[in-house]
C-alpha atoms as an extended CHARMM CRD file, in Angstrom:
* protein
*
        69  EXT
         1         1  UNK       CA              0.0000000000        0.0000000000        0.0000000000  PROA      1               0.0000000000
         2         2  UNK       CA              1.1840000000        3.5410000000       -0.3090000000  PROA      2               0.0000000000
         3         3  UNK       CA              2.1670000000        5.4910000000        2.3470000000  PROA      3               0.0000000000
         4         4  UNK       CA              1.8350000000        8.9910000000        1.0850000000  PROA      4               0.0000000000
         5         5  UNK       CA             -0.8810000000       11.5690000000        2.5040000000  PROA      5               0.0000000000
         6         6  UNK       CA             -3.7040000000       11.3970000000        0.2770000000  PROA      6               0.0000000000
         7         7  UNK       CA             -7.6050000000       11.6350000000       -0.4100000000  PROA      7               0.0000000000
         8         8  UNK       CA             -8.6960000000        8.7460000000       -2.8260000000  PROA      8               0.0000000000
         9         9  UNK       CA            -12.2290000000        7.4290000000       -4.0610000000  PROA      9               0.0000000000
        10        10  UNK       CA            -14.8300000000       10.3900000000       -4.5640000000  PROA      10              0.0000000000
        11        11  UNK       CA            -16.8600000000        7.7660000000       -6.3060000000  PROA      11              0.0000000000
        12        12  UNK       CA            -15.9100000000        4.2050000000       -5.7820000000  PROA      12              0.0000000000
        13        13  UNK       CA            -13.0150000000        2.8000000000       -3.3540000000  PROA      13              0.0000000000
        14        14  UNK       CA            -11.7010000000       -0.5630000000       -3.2860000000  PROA      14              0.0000000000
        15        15  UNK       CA             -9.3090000000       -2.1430000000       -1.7760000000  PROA      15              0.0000000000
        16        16  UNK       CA            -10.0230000000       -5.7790000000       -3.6020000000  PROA      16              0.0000000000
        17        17  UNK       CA            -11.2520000000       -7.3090000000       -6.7480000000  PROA      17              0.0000000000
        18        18  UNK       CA            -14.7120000000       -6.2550000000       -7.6080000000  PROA      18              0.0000000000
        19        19  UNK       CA            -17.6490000000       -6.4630000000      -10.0040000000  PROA      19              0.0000000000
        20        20  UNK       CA            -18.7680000000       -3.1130000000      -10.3900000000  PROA      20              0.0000000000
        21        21  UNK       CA            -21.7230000000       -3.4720000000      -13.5300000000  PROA      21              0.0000000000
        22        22  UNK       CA            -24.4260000000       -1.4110000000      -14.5080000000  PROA      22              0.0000000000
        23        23  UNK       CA            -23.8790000000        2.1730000000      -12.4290000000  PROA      23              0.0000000000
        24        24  UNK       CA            -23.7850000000        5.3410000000      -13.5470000000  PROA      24              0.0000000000
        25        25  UNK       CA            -20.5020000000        6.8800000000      -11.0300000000  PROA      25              0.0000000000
        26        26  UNK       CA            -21.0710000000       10.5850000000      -12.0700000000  PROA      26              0.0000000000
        27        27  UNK       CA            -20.7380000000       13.7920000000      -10.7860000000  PROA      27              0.0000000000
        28        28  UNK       CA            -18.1960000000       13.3620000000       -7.6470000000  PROA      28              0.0000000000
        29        29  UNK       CA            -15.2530000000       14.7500000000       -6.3130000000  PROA      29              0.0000000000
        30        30  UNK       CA            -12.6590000000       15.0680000000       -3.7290000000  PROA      30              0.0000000000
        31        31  UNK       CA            -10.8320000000       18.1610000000       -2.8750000000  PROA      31              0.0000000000
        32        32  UNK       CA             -8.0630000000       18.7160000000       -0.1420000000  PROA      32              0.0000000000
        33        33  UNK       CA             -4.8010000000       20.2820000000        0.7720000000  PROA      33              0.0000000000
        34        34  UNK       CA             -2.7300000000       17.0710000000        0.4650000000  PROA      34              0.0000000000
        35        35  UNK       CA             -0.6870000000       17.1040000000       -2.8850000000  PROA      35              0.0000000000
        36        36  UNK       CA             -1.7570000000       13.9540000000       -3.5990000000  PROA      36              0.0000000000
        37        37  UNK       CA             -5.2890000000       13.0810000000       -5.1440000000  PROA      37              0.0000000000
        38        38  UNK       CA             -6.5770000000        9.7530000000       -6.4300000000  PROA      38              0.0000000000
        39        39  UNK       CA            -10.0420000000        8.5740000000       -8.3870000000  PROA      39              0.0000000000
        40        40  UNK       CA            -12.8230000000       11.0490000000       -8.8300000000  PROA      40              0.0000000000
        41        41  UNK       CA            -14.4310000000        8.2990000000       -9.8620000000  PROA      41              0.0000000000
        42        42  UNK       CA            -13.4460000000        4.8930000000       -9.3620000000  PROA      42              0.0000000000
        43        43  UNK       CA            -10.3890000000        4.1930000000       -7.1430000000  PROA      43              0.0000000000
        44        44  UNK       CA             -8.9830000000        0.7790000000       -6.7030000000  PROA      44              0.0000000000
        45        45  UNK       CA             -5.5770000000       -0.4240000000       -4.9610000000  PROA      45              0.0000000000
        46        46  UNK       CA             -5.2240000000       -3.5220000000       -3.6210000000  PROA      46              0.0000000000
        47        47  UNK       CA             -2.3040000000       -4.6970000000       -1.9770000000  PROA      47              0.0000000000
        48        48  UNK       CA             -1.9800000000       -7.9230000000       -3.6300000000  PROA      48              0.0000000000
        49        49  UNK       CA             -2.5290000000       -9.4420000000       -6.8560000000  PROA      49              0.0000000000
        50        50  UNK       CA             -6.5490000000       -7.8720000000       -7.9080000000  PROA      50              0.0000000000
        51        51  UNK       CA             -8.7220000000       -8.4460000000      -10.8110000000  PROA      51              0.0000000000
        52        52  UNK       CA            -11.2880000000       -5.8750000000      -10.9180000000  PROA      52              0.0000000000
        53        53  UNK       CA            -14.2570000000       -6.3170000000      -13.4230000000  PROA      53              0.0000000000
        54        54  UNK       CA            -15.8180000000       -3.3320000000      -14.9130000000  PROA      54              0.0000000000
        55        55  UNK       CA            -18.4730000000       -3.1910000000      -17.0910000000  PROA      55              0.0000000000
        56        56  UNK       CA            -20.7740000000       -1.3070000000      -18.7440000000  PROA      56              0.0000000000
        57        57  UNK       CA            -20.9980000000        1.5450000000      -16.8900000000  PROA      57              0.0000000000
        58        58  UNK       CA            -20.5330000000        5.0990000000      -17.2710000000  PROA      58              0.0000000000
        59        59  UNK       CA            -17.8490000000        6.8470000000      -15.5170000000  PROA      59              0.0000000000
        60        60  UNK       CA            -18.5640000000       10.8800000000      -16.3660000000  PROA      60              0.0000000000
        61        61  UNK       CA            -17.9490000000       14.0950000000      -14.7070000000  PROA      61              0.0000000000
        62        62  UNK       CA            -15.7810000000       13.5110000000      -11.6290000000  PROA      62              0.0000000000
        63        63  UNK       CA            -13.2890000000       15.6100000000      -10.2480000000  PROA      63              0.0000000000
        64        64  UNK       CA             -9.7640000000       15.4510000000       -8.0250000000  PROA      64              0.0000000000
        65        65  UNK       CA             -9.0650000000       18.9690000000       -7.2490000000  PROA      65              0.0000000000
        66        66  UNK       CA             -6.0070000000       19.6340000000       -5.5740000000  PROA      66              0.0000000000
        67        67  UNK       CA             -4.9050000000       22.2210000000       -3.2660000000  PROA      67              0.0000000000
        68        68  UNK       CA             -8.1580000000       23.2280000000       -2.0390000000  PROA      68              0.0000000000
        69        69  UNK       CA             -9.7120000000       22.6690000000        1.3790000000  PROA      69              0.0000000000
């Protein structure tokens, strides 16, 4: 895992292998002072070997903004 201050996963965070099908992951964000800013949307980090399935979905309109608090 990373050990860096951050902010991660407006949308979706995983830490694993998921099915994520069918959503509509739209208008989110995450905003914050740290320099470091991950997944507006969809966010996934797993620590070990991970096969994620997604599908069909629609991933629009999300936002890491930086440097704000």
């Amino acid at each position: 895992a990373e050990s860096k201050p951050k902010i991660a996963g407006g949308g979706i965070f995983s830490v694993s292998s998921p099915t994520i099908s069918n959503n509509l992951i739209t208008g989110n964000s995450i905003s914050g002072p740290q320099e470091y800013l991950f997944g507006g949307g969809v966010y996934l980090n797993a620590t070990t070997t991970a096969s994620p399935v997604i599908t069909h979905n629609s991933i629009t309109g999300n936002r890491a903004i930086t440097g704000t608090t």
